[in-house]
Tab-separated table of C-alpha atoms and ligand atoms in Angstrom:
chain	number	residue	atom	x	y	z
A	1	MET	CA	9.682	-16.917	11.865
A	2	ARG	CA	10.673	-13.874	10.248
A	3	VAL	CA	9.216	-10.733	8.527
A	4	TYR	CA	10.770	-9.705	4.830
A	5	LYS	CA	9.958	-5.929	3.968
A	6	PHE	CA	10.678	-5.362	0.179
A	7	GLY	CA	10.444	-1.587	-0.821
A	8	GLY	CA	8.949	0.457	-4.232
A	9	ALA	CA	12.962	-0.181	-5.694
A	10	SER	CA	13.484	-3.364	-4.949
A	11	VAL	CA	9.859	-4.023	-6.707
A	12	LYS	CA	10.520	-1.197	-9.484
A	13	ASP	CA	10.150	-3.978	-13.156
A	14	ALA	CA	10.205	-7.528	-13.587
A	15	THR	CA	13.322	-8.104	-12.469
A	16	GLY	CA	13.125	-6.722	-9.252
A	17	VAL	CA	9.715	-9.025	-8.510
A	18	LYS	CA	12.153	-12.092	-9.649
A	19	ASN	CA	14.322	-10.942	-7.693
A	20	VAL	CA	12.163	-11.489	-4.829
A	21	LYS	CA	11.964	-15.072	-5.718
A	22	ARG	CA	15.678	-15.346	-5.913
A	23	VAL	CA	15.930	-13.285	-2.332
A	24	LEU	CA	13.771	-15.617	-0.811
A	25	GLU	CA	15.920	-18.760	-1.779
A	26	LEU	CA	19.350	-17.456	-1.373
A	27	THR	CA	18.199	-16.540	2.089
A	28	GLY	CA	15.502	-19.907	2.465
A	29	ALA	CA	13.519	-18.423	3.785
A	30	ARG	CA	10.759	-20.660	4.526
A	31	ASP	CA	7.995	-19.029	7.402
A	32	VAL	CA	8.534	-16.187	6.669
A	33	LEU	CA	5.627	-12.508	6.019
A	34	VAL	CA	6.049	-10.887	2.763
A	35	VAL	CA	5.222	-7.060	2.915
A	36	VAL	CA	5.640	-5.447	-0.433
A	37	SER	CA	5.830	-1.443	-1.414
A	38	ALA	CA	4.196	0.205	-4.508
A	39	MET	CA	5.983	-0.431	-7.721
A	40	GLY	CA	8.860	1.963	-7.798
A	41	LYS	CA	7.010	5.134	-7.777
A	42	THR	CA	3.424	3.976	-8.303
A	43	THR	CA	2.473	6.054	-4.933
A	44	ARG	CA	3.247	9.075	-6.183
A	45	HIS	CA	2.048	8.882	-9.578
A	46	LEU	CA	-1.329	7.564	-7.743
A	47	GLN	CA	-1.358	10.473	-5.871
A	48	GLU	CA	-1.576	12.631	-9.310
A	49	VAL	CA	-4.285	10.816	-10.585
A	50	VAL	CA	-6.323	12.542	-6.242
A	51	ASN	CA	-3.972	15.858	-7.636
A	52	HIS	CA	-5.979	15.680	-11.459
A	53	TYR	CA	-9.103	13.991	-9.820
A	54	PHE	CA	-9.503	18.036	-7.358
A	55	ASN	CA	-7.760	20.124	-9.491
A	56	ASP	CA	-8.405	19.349	-13.057
A	57	GLN	CA	-10.608	16.645	-14.734
A	58	ASP	CA	-9.609	16.255	-18.099
A	59	GLU	CA	-6.017	15.166	-17.233
A	60	LEU	CA	-7.277	12.991	-14.788
A	61	GLU	CA	-7.998	9.630	-17.397
A	62	ALA	CA	-4.270	9.897	-19.503
A	63	ALA	CA	-3.380	9.933	-15.061
A	64	ILE	CA	-4.833	6.417	-14.562
A	65	SER	CA	-3.929	5.167	-17.708
A	66	ALA	CA	-0.140	5.923	-16.610
A	67	VAL	CA	-0.193	3.339	-13.341
A	68	TYR	CA	-2.229	0.699	-16.131
A	69	ASN	CA	0.325	0.493	-18.424
A	70	PHE	CA	3.089	0.682	-16.471
A	71	HIS	CA	1.316	-1.941	-14.918
A	72	GLN	CA	0.373	-3.837	-18.076
A	73	GLU	CA	4.840	-4.155	-19.204
A	74	ILE	CA	5.763	-5.294	-16.086
A	75	LEU	CA	2.798	-7.913	-16.312
A	76	SER	CA	4.331	-8.269	-19.643
A	77	ASP	CA	7.426	-9.835	-18.414
A	78	LEU	CA	6.630	-11.162	-16.471
A	79	PHE	CA	3.377	-13.320	-17.284
A	80	PRO	CA	3.683	-14.556	-21.295
A	81	GLN	CA	0.459	-16.145	-21.331
A	82	LYS	CA	-2.250	-13.557	-21.654
A	83	SER	CA	-5.241	-15.704	-20.403
A	84	HIS	CA	-3.543	-15.347	-16.759
A	85	ILE	CA	-5.624	-14.795	-13.995
A	86	ILE	CA	-3.327	-11.910	-12.882
A	87	TYR	CA	-4.310	-10.236	-16.158
A	88	GLU	CA	-8.293	-10.067	-14.922
A	89	GLU	CA	-7.024	-8.994	-10.796
A	90	VAL	CA	-5.151	-6.016	-12.188
A	91	SER	CA	-8.193	-5.276	-14.300
A	92	ASN	CA	-10.237	-5.447	-11.984
A	93	HIS	CA	-8.703	-3.172	-9.284
A	94	PHE	CA	-8.660	-0.515	-12.082
A	95	LYS	CA	-12.917	-0.793	-12.974
A	96	ASP	CA	-12.706	-0.521	-8.155
A	97	LEU	CA	-10.592	2.488	-8.160
A	98	ARG	CA	-12.875	4.591	-12.122
A	99	GLY	CA	-15.905	2.638	-9.972
A	100	PHE	CA	-14.413	4.842	-6.873
A	101	LEU	CA	-13.723	8.004	-8.035
A	102	GLY	CA	-17.249	8.094	-9.893
A	103	ARG	CA	-19.236	7.261	-7.293
A	104	ASN	CA	-16.948	9.181	-4.480
A	105	LYS	CA	-19.370	12.457	-2.741
A	106	SER	CA	-15.997	13.352	0.036
A	107	PRO	CA	-14.806	16.345	-1.071
A	108	LYS	CA	-11.200	15.382	1.726
A	109	TYR	CA	-8.694	15.409	-0.074
A	110	ALA	CA	-6.333	12.254	2.920
A	111	PHE	CA	-10.020	9.961	3.162
A	112	VAL	CA	-9.867	9.885	-1.253
A	113	PHE	CA	-6.125	9.827	-1.283
A	114	ASP	CA	-6.031	7.296	1.143
A	115	GLN	CA	-8.598	4.755	-1.039
A	116	VAL	CA	-6.436	6.004	-4.156
A	117	VAL	CA	-3.237	5.193	-3.555
A	118	SER	CA	-3.304	1.737	-2.018
A	119	LEU	CA	-4.334	0.162	-5.283
A	120	GLY	CA	-0.367	0.748	-5.831
A	121	GLU	CA	0.315	-2.062	-2.760
A	122	LYS	CA	-3.048	-3.729	-3.997
A	123	LEU	CA	-1.507	-4.144	-7.227
A	124	SER	CA	2.958	-5.378	-6.403
A	125	SER	CA	1.176	-7.876	-3.366
A	126	ALA	CA	-1.675	-9.760	-6.332
A	127	ILE	CA	1.315	-9.245	-8.452
A	128	LEU	CA	4.253	-10.661	-6.998
A	129	SER	CA	1.953	-12.928	-5.285
A	130	HIS	CA	1.272	-14.851	-8.856
A	131	PHE	CA	4.667	-14.435	-9.594
A	132	LEU	CA	5.717	-16.463	-7.325
A	133	LEU	CA	3.446	-19.081	-7.682
A	134	GLU	CA	4.199	-19.216	-10.818
A	135	GLN	CA	7.397	-20.191	-10.375
A	136	ASN	CA	6.243	-23.021	-7.966
A	137	ILE	CA	6.746	-20.859	-4.726
A	138	LYS	CA	3.539	-21.894	-3.053
A	139	ASN	CA	2.146	-18.975	-0.706
A	140	THR	CA	-1.059	-17.043	0.600
A	141	LEU	CA	-2.084	-13.600	-0.281
A	142	LEU	CA	-3.934	-11.380	2.925
A	143	ASP	CA	-5.259	-8.494	2.470
A	144	SER	CA	-3.536	-6.513	5.041
A	145	ARG	CA	-6.502	-3.845	5.649
A	146	GLN	CA	-7.892	-6.883	7.627
A	147	CYS	CA	-5.094	-6.949	10.435
A	148	ILE	CA	-3.438	-3.348	10.371
A	149	LYS	CA	-6.908	-1.948	12.158
A	150	THR	CA	-5.942	2.308	12.493
A	151	ASP	CA	-7.798	4.901	13.891
A	152	SER	CA	-9.564	7.254	10.415
A	153	SER	CA	-7.428	9.675	10.761
A	154	TYR	CA	-6.248	9.627	7.010
A	155	ARG	CA	-3.034	9.726	5.329
A	156	GLU	CA	-1.539	8.892	9.337
A	157	ALA	CA	-3.623	6.592	10.754
A	158	LYS	CA	-2.908	5.488	14.578
A	159	VAL	CA	-2.405	2.010	14.719
A	160	ASN	CA	-5.353	0.255	17.553
A	161	TRP	CA	-2.403	-1.857	18.903
A	162	GLU	CA	-5.082	-3.780	20.561
A	163	VAL	CA	-6.970	-4.802	17.151
A	164	THR	CA	-4.444	-5.352	15.294
A	165	GLN	CA	-2.732	-8.280	17.693
A	166	LYS	CA	-6.257	-10.208	17.762
A	167	GLN	CA	-6.377	-10.029	14.372
A	168	ILE	CA	-2.577	-10.625	13.429
A	169	SER	CA	-3.229	-13.358	15.166
A	170	GLN	CA	-6.061	-15.040	14.066
A	171	LYS	CA	-5.118	-14.220	10.126
A	172	VAL	CA	-1.369	-14.827	9.272
A	173	ASN	CA	-0.724	-18.226	9.315
A	174	LYS	CA	2.935	-18.857	10.631
A	175	LYS	CA	4.422	-21.063	8.701
A	176	GLY	CA	5.038	-20.976	5.493
A	177	ILE	CA	5.229	-17.794	2.897
A	178	THR	CA	2.691	-15.119	3.006
A	179	ILE	CA	2.932	-12.324	1.210
A	180	SER	CA	0.520	-8.539	1.926
A	181	GLN	CA	0.592	-5.222	0.887
A	182	GLY	CA	2.780	-2.163	3.403
A	183	PHE	CA	1.300	1.293	3.791
A	184	ILE	CA	-1.511	-0.215	4.499
A	185	GLY	CA	-4.413	-0.679	7.163
A	186	ALA	CA	-8.735	-0.375	7.665
A	187	ASP	CA	-10.613	1.785	9.880
A	188	ASP	CA	-13.420	1.335	11.897
A	189	ASN	CA	-15.620	1.944	9.239
A	190	ASN	CA	-13.514	-1.049	6.178
A	191	PHE	CA	-11.973	2.413	4.948
A	192	THR	CA	-8.872	2.160	3.192
A	193	THR	CA	-6.445	4.425	5.595
A	194	THR	CA	-3.107	4.608	4.765
A	195	LEU	CA	0.632	5.263	7.836
A	196	GLY	CA	2.349	8.153	6.894
A	197	PHE	CA	4.828	7.614	2.854
A	198	GLU	CA	7.525	4.818	3.250
A	199	GLY	CA	4.916	3.325	6.193
A	200	SER	CA	6.144	0.444	4.857
A	201	ASP	CA	8.709	-0.287	7.252
A	202	TYR	CA	6.454	0.358	9.402
A	203	THR	CA	4.481	-2.402	7.938
A	204	ALA	CA	6.499	-4.920	8.124
A	205	ALA	CA	7.174	-4.067	12.267
A	206	ILE	CA	4.107	-3.745	13.382
A	207	PHE	CA	3.740	-7.185	11.858
A	208	ALA	CA	6.495	-8.409	13.603
A	209	TYR	CA	5.636	-7.486	16.970
A	210	CYS	CA	2.888	-8.320	17.233
A	211	LEU	CA	3.819	-11.970	16.039
A	212	ASN	CA	7.153	-12.190	17.868
A	213	ALA	CA	9.395	-12.857	14.938
A	214	VAL	CA	12.773	-13.570	15.278
A	215	GLU	CA	14.415	-10.690	13.246
A	216	VAL	CA	13.158	-8.595	10.524
A	217	THR	CA	14.791	-7.896	7.271
A	218	ILE	CA	14.534	-4.552	5.049
A	219	TRP	CA	15.129	-5.465	1.674
A	220	LYS	CA	17.489	-1.809	0.001
A	221	ASP	CA	18.956	-0.529	-2.976
A	222	VAL	CA	22.169	0.306	-0.377
A	223	PRO	CA	23.819	-2.157	1.423
A	224	GLY	CA	22.961	-0.935	4.535
A	225	VAL	CA	22.000	2.085	6.581
A	226	LEU	CA	25.402	4.424	5.774
A	227	ASN	CA	26.521	7.030	7.976
A	228	ALA	CA	25.441	10.005	5.006
A	229	ASP	CA	23.005	9.669	2.933
A	230	PRO	CA	24.566	9.053	-0.489
A	231	ARG	CA	22.560	11.245	-2.436
A	232	HIS	CA	24.680	13.839	-1.165
A	233	PHE	CA	27.285	13.284	0.144
A	234	LYS	CA	30.513	11.367	-1.081
A	235	ASP	CA	31.901	7.800	0.323
A	236	PRO	CA	29.703	6.919	2.695
A	237	GLN	CA	30.837	4.464	4.659
A	238	LEU	CA	27.708	1.499	6.004
A	239	LEU	CA	27.456	1.452	9.724
A	240	HIS	CA	27.691	-2.584	10.488
A	241	GLN	CA	25.459	-2.587	13.903
A	242	ILE	CA	24.235	-0.092	15.397
A	243	SER	CA	21.045	1.064	18.576
A	244	TYR	CA	17.447	0.780	18.263
A	245	ARG	CA	18.349	4.085	19.755
A	246	GLU	CA	20.478	5.590	16.766
A	247	ALA	CA	18.539	4.193	14.551
A	248	ILE	CA	16.047	6.313	15.731
A	249	GLU	CA	17.184	9.932	15.861
A	250	LEU	CA	18.328	9.365	12.208
A	251	ALA	CA	15.545	8.534	10.801
A	252	PHE	CA	13.618	10.975	12.791
A	253	TYR	CA	16.665	13.297	11.356
A	254	GLY	CA	15.979	12.428	7.668
A	255	ALA	CA	17.641	9.145	7.364
A	256	SER	CA	14.964	7.978	4.453
A	257	VAL	CA	16.105	5.207	4.145
A	258	LEU	CA	14.086	4.218	8.016
A	259	HIS	CA	10.604	5.029	8.480
A	260	PRO	CA	11.314	6.403	12.077
A	261	LYS	CA	8.052	5.030	13.347
A	262	THR	CA	9.403	1.377	12.714
A	263	LEU	CA	11.580	0.830	15.416
A	264	GLN	CA	10.160	0.895	18.798
A	265	PRO	CA	7.474	-2.002	17.976
A	266	LEU	CA	10.689	-3.352	17.176
A	267	GLN	CA	12.738	-2.423	20.578
A	268	ARG	CA	10.423	-2.788	22.544
A	269	LYS	CA	10.303	-6.647	21.875
A	270	GLU	CA	14.012	-6.872	21.307
A	271	ILE	CA	13.400	-8.479	17.801
A	272	PRO	CA	16.344	-7.517	15.790
A	273	LEU	CA	16.348	-5.204	12.135
A	274	TYR	CA	18.497	-5.849	9.142
A	275	VAL	CA	18.804	-3.798	6.436
A	276	LYS	CA	20.293	-5.695	4.010
A	277	SER	CA	20.961	-4.828	-0.515
A	278	PHE	CA	19.056	-7.213	-2.501
A	279	LEU	CA	21.308	-7.207	-5.377
A	280	ASN	CA	23.495	-8.577	-2.582
A	281	PRO	CA	21.382	-10.768	-0.499
A	282	LEU	CA	23.938	-13.173	1.205
A	283	ASN	CA	25.931	-9.437	2.979
A	284	LYS	CA	26.372	-8.453	5.683
A	285	GLY	CA	23.553	-5.643	5.938
A	286	THR	CA	23.754	-3.267	9.150
A	287	CYS	CA	22.165	-4.772	12.267
A	288	VAL	CA	19.747	-2.917	14.209
A	289	THR	CA	19.596	-4.156	18.128
A	290	LYS	CA	19.902	-3.705	20.957
A	291	GLY	CA	24.178	-2.710	21.802
A	292	ALA	CA	26.994	-0.311	20.856
A	293	ALA	CA	26.251	2.822	19.524
A	294	LEU	CA	27.385	2.606	16.441
A	295	THR	CA	29.970	0.224	14.800
A	296	PRO	CA	32.164	1.386	13.547
A	297	TYR	CA	32.164	4.247	15.692
A	298	MET	CA	32.493	7.733	12.749
A	299	PRO	CA	30.139	10.758	12.767
A	300	CYS	CA	26.366	10.500	10.825
A	301	PHE	CA	25.145	13.303	8.190
A	302	ILE	CA	22.107	13.353	7.703
A	303	LEU	CA	19.589	15.980	5.535
A	304	LYS	CA	16.577	16.051	5.072
A	305	LYS	CA	15.061	19.262	2.041
A	306	LYS	CA	12.167	21.351	2.004
A	307	GLN	CA	11.834	22.103	5.685
A	308	VAL	CA	10.288	25.596	6.369
A	309	LEU	CA	12.707	27.161	9.568
A	310	ILE	CA	9.197	29.818	10.697
A	311	SER	CA	10.727	32.841	13.148
A	312	MET	CA	7.854	34.308	15.072
A	313	SER	CA	8.466	37.827	18.070
A	314	SER	CA	5.270	39.424	19.659
A	315	LEU	CA	4.082	42.431	17.886
A	316	ASP	CA	2.745	44.061	21.238
A	317	PHE	CA	6.531	44.073	22.681
A	318	SER	CA	5.788	40.991	25.282
A	319	PHE	CA	7.861	38.458	26.352
A	320	ILE	CA	7.282	34.984	24.186
A	321	MET	CA	6.090	32.572	27.194
A	322	GLU	CA	4.035	29.319	28.347
A	323	ASP	CA	1.763	29.884	27.669
A	324	SER	CA	1.897	31.654	23.498
A	325	ILE	CA	4.582	29.229	22.971
A	326	SER	CA	1.092	26.537	24.070
A	327	GLU	CA	-0.739	28.011	20.695
A	328	VAL	CA	1.538	27.569	18.910
A	329	PHE	CA	1.953	23.903	19.295
A	330	LYS	CA	-1.446	23.684	18.661
A	331	LEU	CA	-2.126	25.253	15.602
A	332	LEU	CA	1.589	23.301	14.447
A	333	HIS	CA	-0.574	20.163	14.895
A	334	LYS	CA	-4.201	21.733	13.959
A	335	PHE	CA	-2.169	22.216	10.709
A	336	ARG	CA	-0.745	18.673	11.340
A	337	MET	CA	3.524	20.282	11.001
A	338	LYS	CA	6.123	18.139	11.759
A	339	MET	CA	8.411	19.877	13.869
A	340	GLU	CA	11.224	19.434	14.144
A	341	LEU	CA	13.781	22.096	15.581
A	342	VAL	CA	12.311	24.980	18.515
A	343	GLN	CA	14.824	27.228	19.812
A	344	ASN	CA	13.224	30.124	21.696
A	345	SER	CA	15.019	33.390	23.216
A	346	ALA	CA	11.898	36.018	25.184
A	347	ILE	CA	11.225	37.866	22.489
A	348	SER	CA	11.555	35.201	19.214
A	349	PHE	CA	10.423	31.728	18.408
A	350	SER	CA	11.446	29.879	15.912
A	351	VAL	CA	10.535	26.563	14.810
A	352	CYS	CA	11.157	24.305	12.095
A	353	VAL	CA	8.640	21.978	9.684
A	354	ASP	CA	8.427	19.868	7.479
A	355	ASN	CA	5.069	21.339	5.842
A	356	THR	CA	3.782	17.533	4.493
A	357	PHE	CA	0.043	18.403	4.787
A	358	ASN	CA	0.464	22.499	2.208
A	359	ASN	CA	-0.899	24.074	5.023
A	360	LEU	CA	1.634	26.501	5.542
A	361	GLN	CA	0.127	29.629	4.326
A	362	GLU	CA	-2.713	29.757	6.490
A	363	LEU	CA	-0.848	28.340	9.516
A	364	ILE	CA	1.844	31.909	8.727
A	365	ALA	CA	-1.852	33.701	7.694
A	366	CYS	CA	-3.172	32.272	11.820
A	367	LEU	CA	0.219	33.507	13.307
A	368	LYS	CA	0.483	36.680	12.086
A	369	THR	CA	-3.071	36.914	14.170
A	370	THR	CA	-1.284	37.544	16.634
A	371	TYR	CA	2.793	37.909	16.459
A	372	GLU	CA	5.340	39.584	13.687
A	373	VAL	CA	6.022	36.049	11.651
A	374	ASN	CA	9.094	35.379	8.701
A	375	TYR	CA	9.326	31.968	7.288
A	376	ASN	CA	12.318	30.270	5.186
A	377	GLU	CA	10.894	27.602	2.554
A	378	ASN	CA	13.091	25.195	1.390
A	379	VAL	CA	14.984	25.403	3.677
A	380	ILE	CA	17.873	21.884	4.593
A	381	LEU	CA	17.914	20.476	8.062
A	382	TYR	CA	21.427	18.189	8.938
A	383	THR	CA	21.834	16.370	11.447
A	384	LEU	CA	25.490	15.608	12.765
A	385	ARG	CA	25.571	12.816	15.368
A	386	HIS	CA	28.755	12.564	16.981
A	387	SER	CA	31.303	14.621	14.844
A	388	LYS	CA	34.418	16.275	16.043
A	389	PRO	CA	34.679	20.639	15.441
A	390	GLU	CA	36.719	20.236	12.832
A	391	ASP	CA	33.937	17.768	11.131
A	392	LEU	CA	31.876	21.188	11.732
A	393	GLU	CA	33.613	24.201	11.080
A	394	LYS	CA	34.556	21.899	7.257
A	395	PHE	CA	31.261	21.500	6.489
A	396	THR	CA	29.708	25.010	7.387
A	397	GLN	CA	32.447	26.034	4.739
A	398	GLY	CA	31.215	28.639	2.444
A	399	LYS	CA	27.285	28.284	3.505
A	400	THR	CA	24.869	30.984	4.750
A	401	VAL	CA	23.477	28.948	8.652
A	402	LEU	CA	20.210	30.711	9.574
A	403	LEU	CA	20.312	28.171	12.910
A	404	LYS	CA	22.352	26.786	15.140
A	405	GLN	CA	21.677	23.918	18.144
A	406	GLU	CA	24.027	22.433	19.180
A	407	SER	CA	23.723	19.117	22.326
A	408	ARG	CA	26.352	15.792	23.186
A	409	GLU	CA	25.874	13.977	20.440
A	410	THR	CA	23.883	15.857	18.181
A	411	VAL	CA	24.932	18.669	16.137
A	412	GLN	CA	21.446	20.519	13.701
A	413	LEU	CA	21.672	23.705	11.618
A	414	ILE	CA	19.812	25.051	9.240
A	415	ILE	CA	20.977	26.271	6.184
A	416	LYS	CA	19.907	27.810	3.314
A	417	ASP	CA	19.518	25.655	-0.186
B	1	ADP	P1	12.837	1.747	-0.409
B	1	ADP	O1	12.963	0.839	-2.000
B	1	ADP	O2	12.347	0.828	0.591
B	1	ADP	O3	10.837	2.674	-0.320
B	1	ADP	P2	13.646	3.987	-0.425
B	1	ADP	O4	14.006	4.283	-1.155
B	1	ADP	O5	13.106	4.635	0.393
B	1	ADP	O6	13.891	2.544	-0.393
B	1	ADP	O7	15.693	3.920	1.062
B	1	ADP	C1	16.257	3.805	-0.241
B	1	ADP	C2	17.194	5.359	-0.127
B	1	ADP	O8	17.586	5.894	0.710
B	1	ADP	C3	18.406	4.888	-0.701
B	1	ADP	O9	18.614	4.836	-1.726
B	1	ADP	C4	19.337	6.019	-0.301
B	1	ADP	O10	19.424	6.799	-1.130
B	1	ADP	C5	18.082	6.933	1.095
B	1	ADP	N1	19.390	6.837	2.284
B	1	ADP	C6	18.877	8.123	2.603
B	1	ADP	N2	19.805	8.222	4.100
B	1	ADP	C7	20.862	7.066	3.232
B	1	ADP	C8	21.354	6.196	5.004
B	1	ADP	N3	22.320	6.889	5.326
B	1	ADP	N4	22.015	5.272	4.291
B	1	ADP	C9	21.495	4.655	3.473
B	1	ADP	N5	20.109	4.291	2.728
B	1	ADP	C10	19.988	5.824	2.165
B	2	LIG	N1	4.678	3.368	-1.621
B	2	LIG	C1	3.730	4.255	-0.168
B	2	LIG	C2	5.740	5.069	-1.071
B	2	LIG	O1	5.492	5.144	-1.259
B	2	LIG	C3	5.404	3.007	1.018
B	2	LIG	C4	6.202	3.241	0.677
B	2	LIG	O2	6.473	2.474	-0.213
B	2	LIG	O3	6.963	2.383	1.675
B	2	LIG	O4	5.695	6.518	0.451
B	3	MG	MG1	10.664	4.276	0.136
């Protein structure tokens, strides 16, 4: 069997949902598990709901209504018959959301985030499943929370592979079409958890690994993996084939076309991953597999915006050694900072982090008790792989480089935005 993943961009409106049917038909997908993300920007809009819930309840109802109306518009295009059961199902999901927000006593942002934001995937999967049924494409809707079992690190839950494997083997029918949600799972108490932003790619990989799928295809609004981020570089080129290792490096340092955790489970079982255009589903796209680093061989340019560069030096003339560095790492872990790059010298230590969970000020306050601390917010981390010295020279012209690190195949630069 195969695993397909349709991201938010592929189901951002009614036309997108209709196109999923077209992709299934054109590619002759019969035995396939389809993982779907929330429609368009729903996840971000539901995050707004959570923010209003915590910060200004006056705006809460308007934020919920915006998400409701967005989905109603898609429904009225896909299901002209107003008596269709999907209308009731969607309304029930919103009743559940309001019920949860009314009852909830937990002050924990991450916990509430997961209970609320998971609505996006519940809606998209129900809508897609019913739409396909309407079009005479038989399918089963599977609640991925019955399969993807995790710990309780809300917003970035870790998968319990053993239990997940067991559940998937029991619950998934390898024949026919199954529709399920990306991004979400459940912990031991059956509370909903999420796997991190853009985590639906990872869900597809988890299912593929546990089902021994023959391949995974991720359907995107780009022709495949390009050698540069098309939003920031002119004329990016399509990479036809890349190795798992190359894909991991690109994804980890910001090629947001792939979620970094997706690759390792697939690599373990050598399951090929295709990244293809949902508009041109018969085009080859990119194949991530074992083998040559990249074909055709060319430099790759990726970037990660909104990073923070923190530099610290000791207050008391001591050197920054293993013991002090280990304390810094502990604090980074405590405040859930994602570390992208480190550099140290005898008396200073610099680290570039991603402030995903908004804990920067708390971290800085802690560091200041021991170090003199300087930090730059909003820096860009550029990663150049397989580049030549002349590429680098051209690239850095006119830019303020705050830090540079070079290894055989990779140059990383931290640049002021
Ligand atoms: P999804 O709909 O699955 O959520 P995303 O929007 O997260 O898809 O990912 C696709 C986007 O990733 C593209 O539209 C593109 O702008 C961006 N992107 C960043 N780096 C790359 C790259 N190297 N190759 C292709 N796309 C890239
Ligand atoms: N809907 C989730 C997000 O926007 C997961 C995903 O799209 O992969 O992050
Ligand atoms: Mg996305």
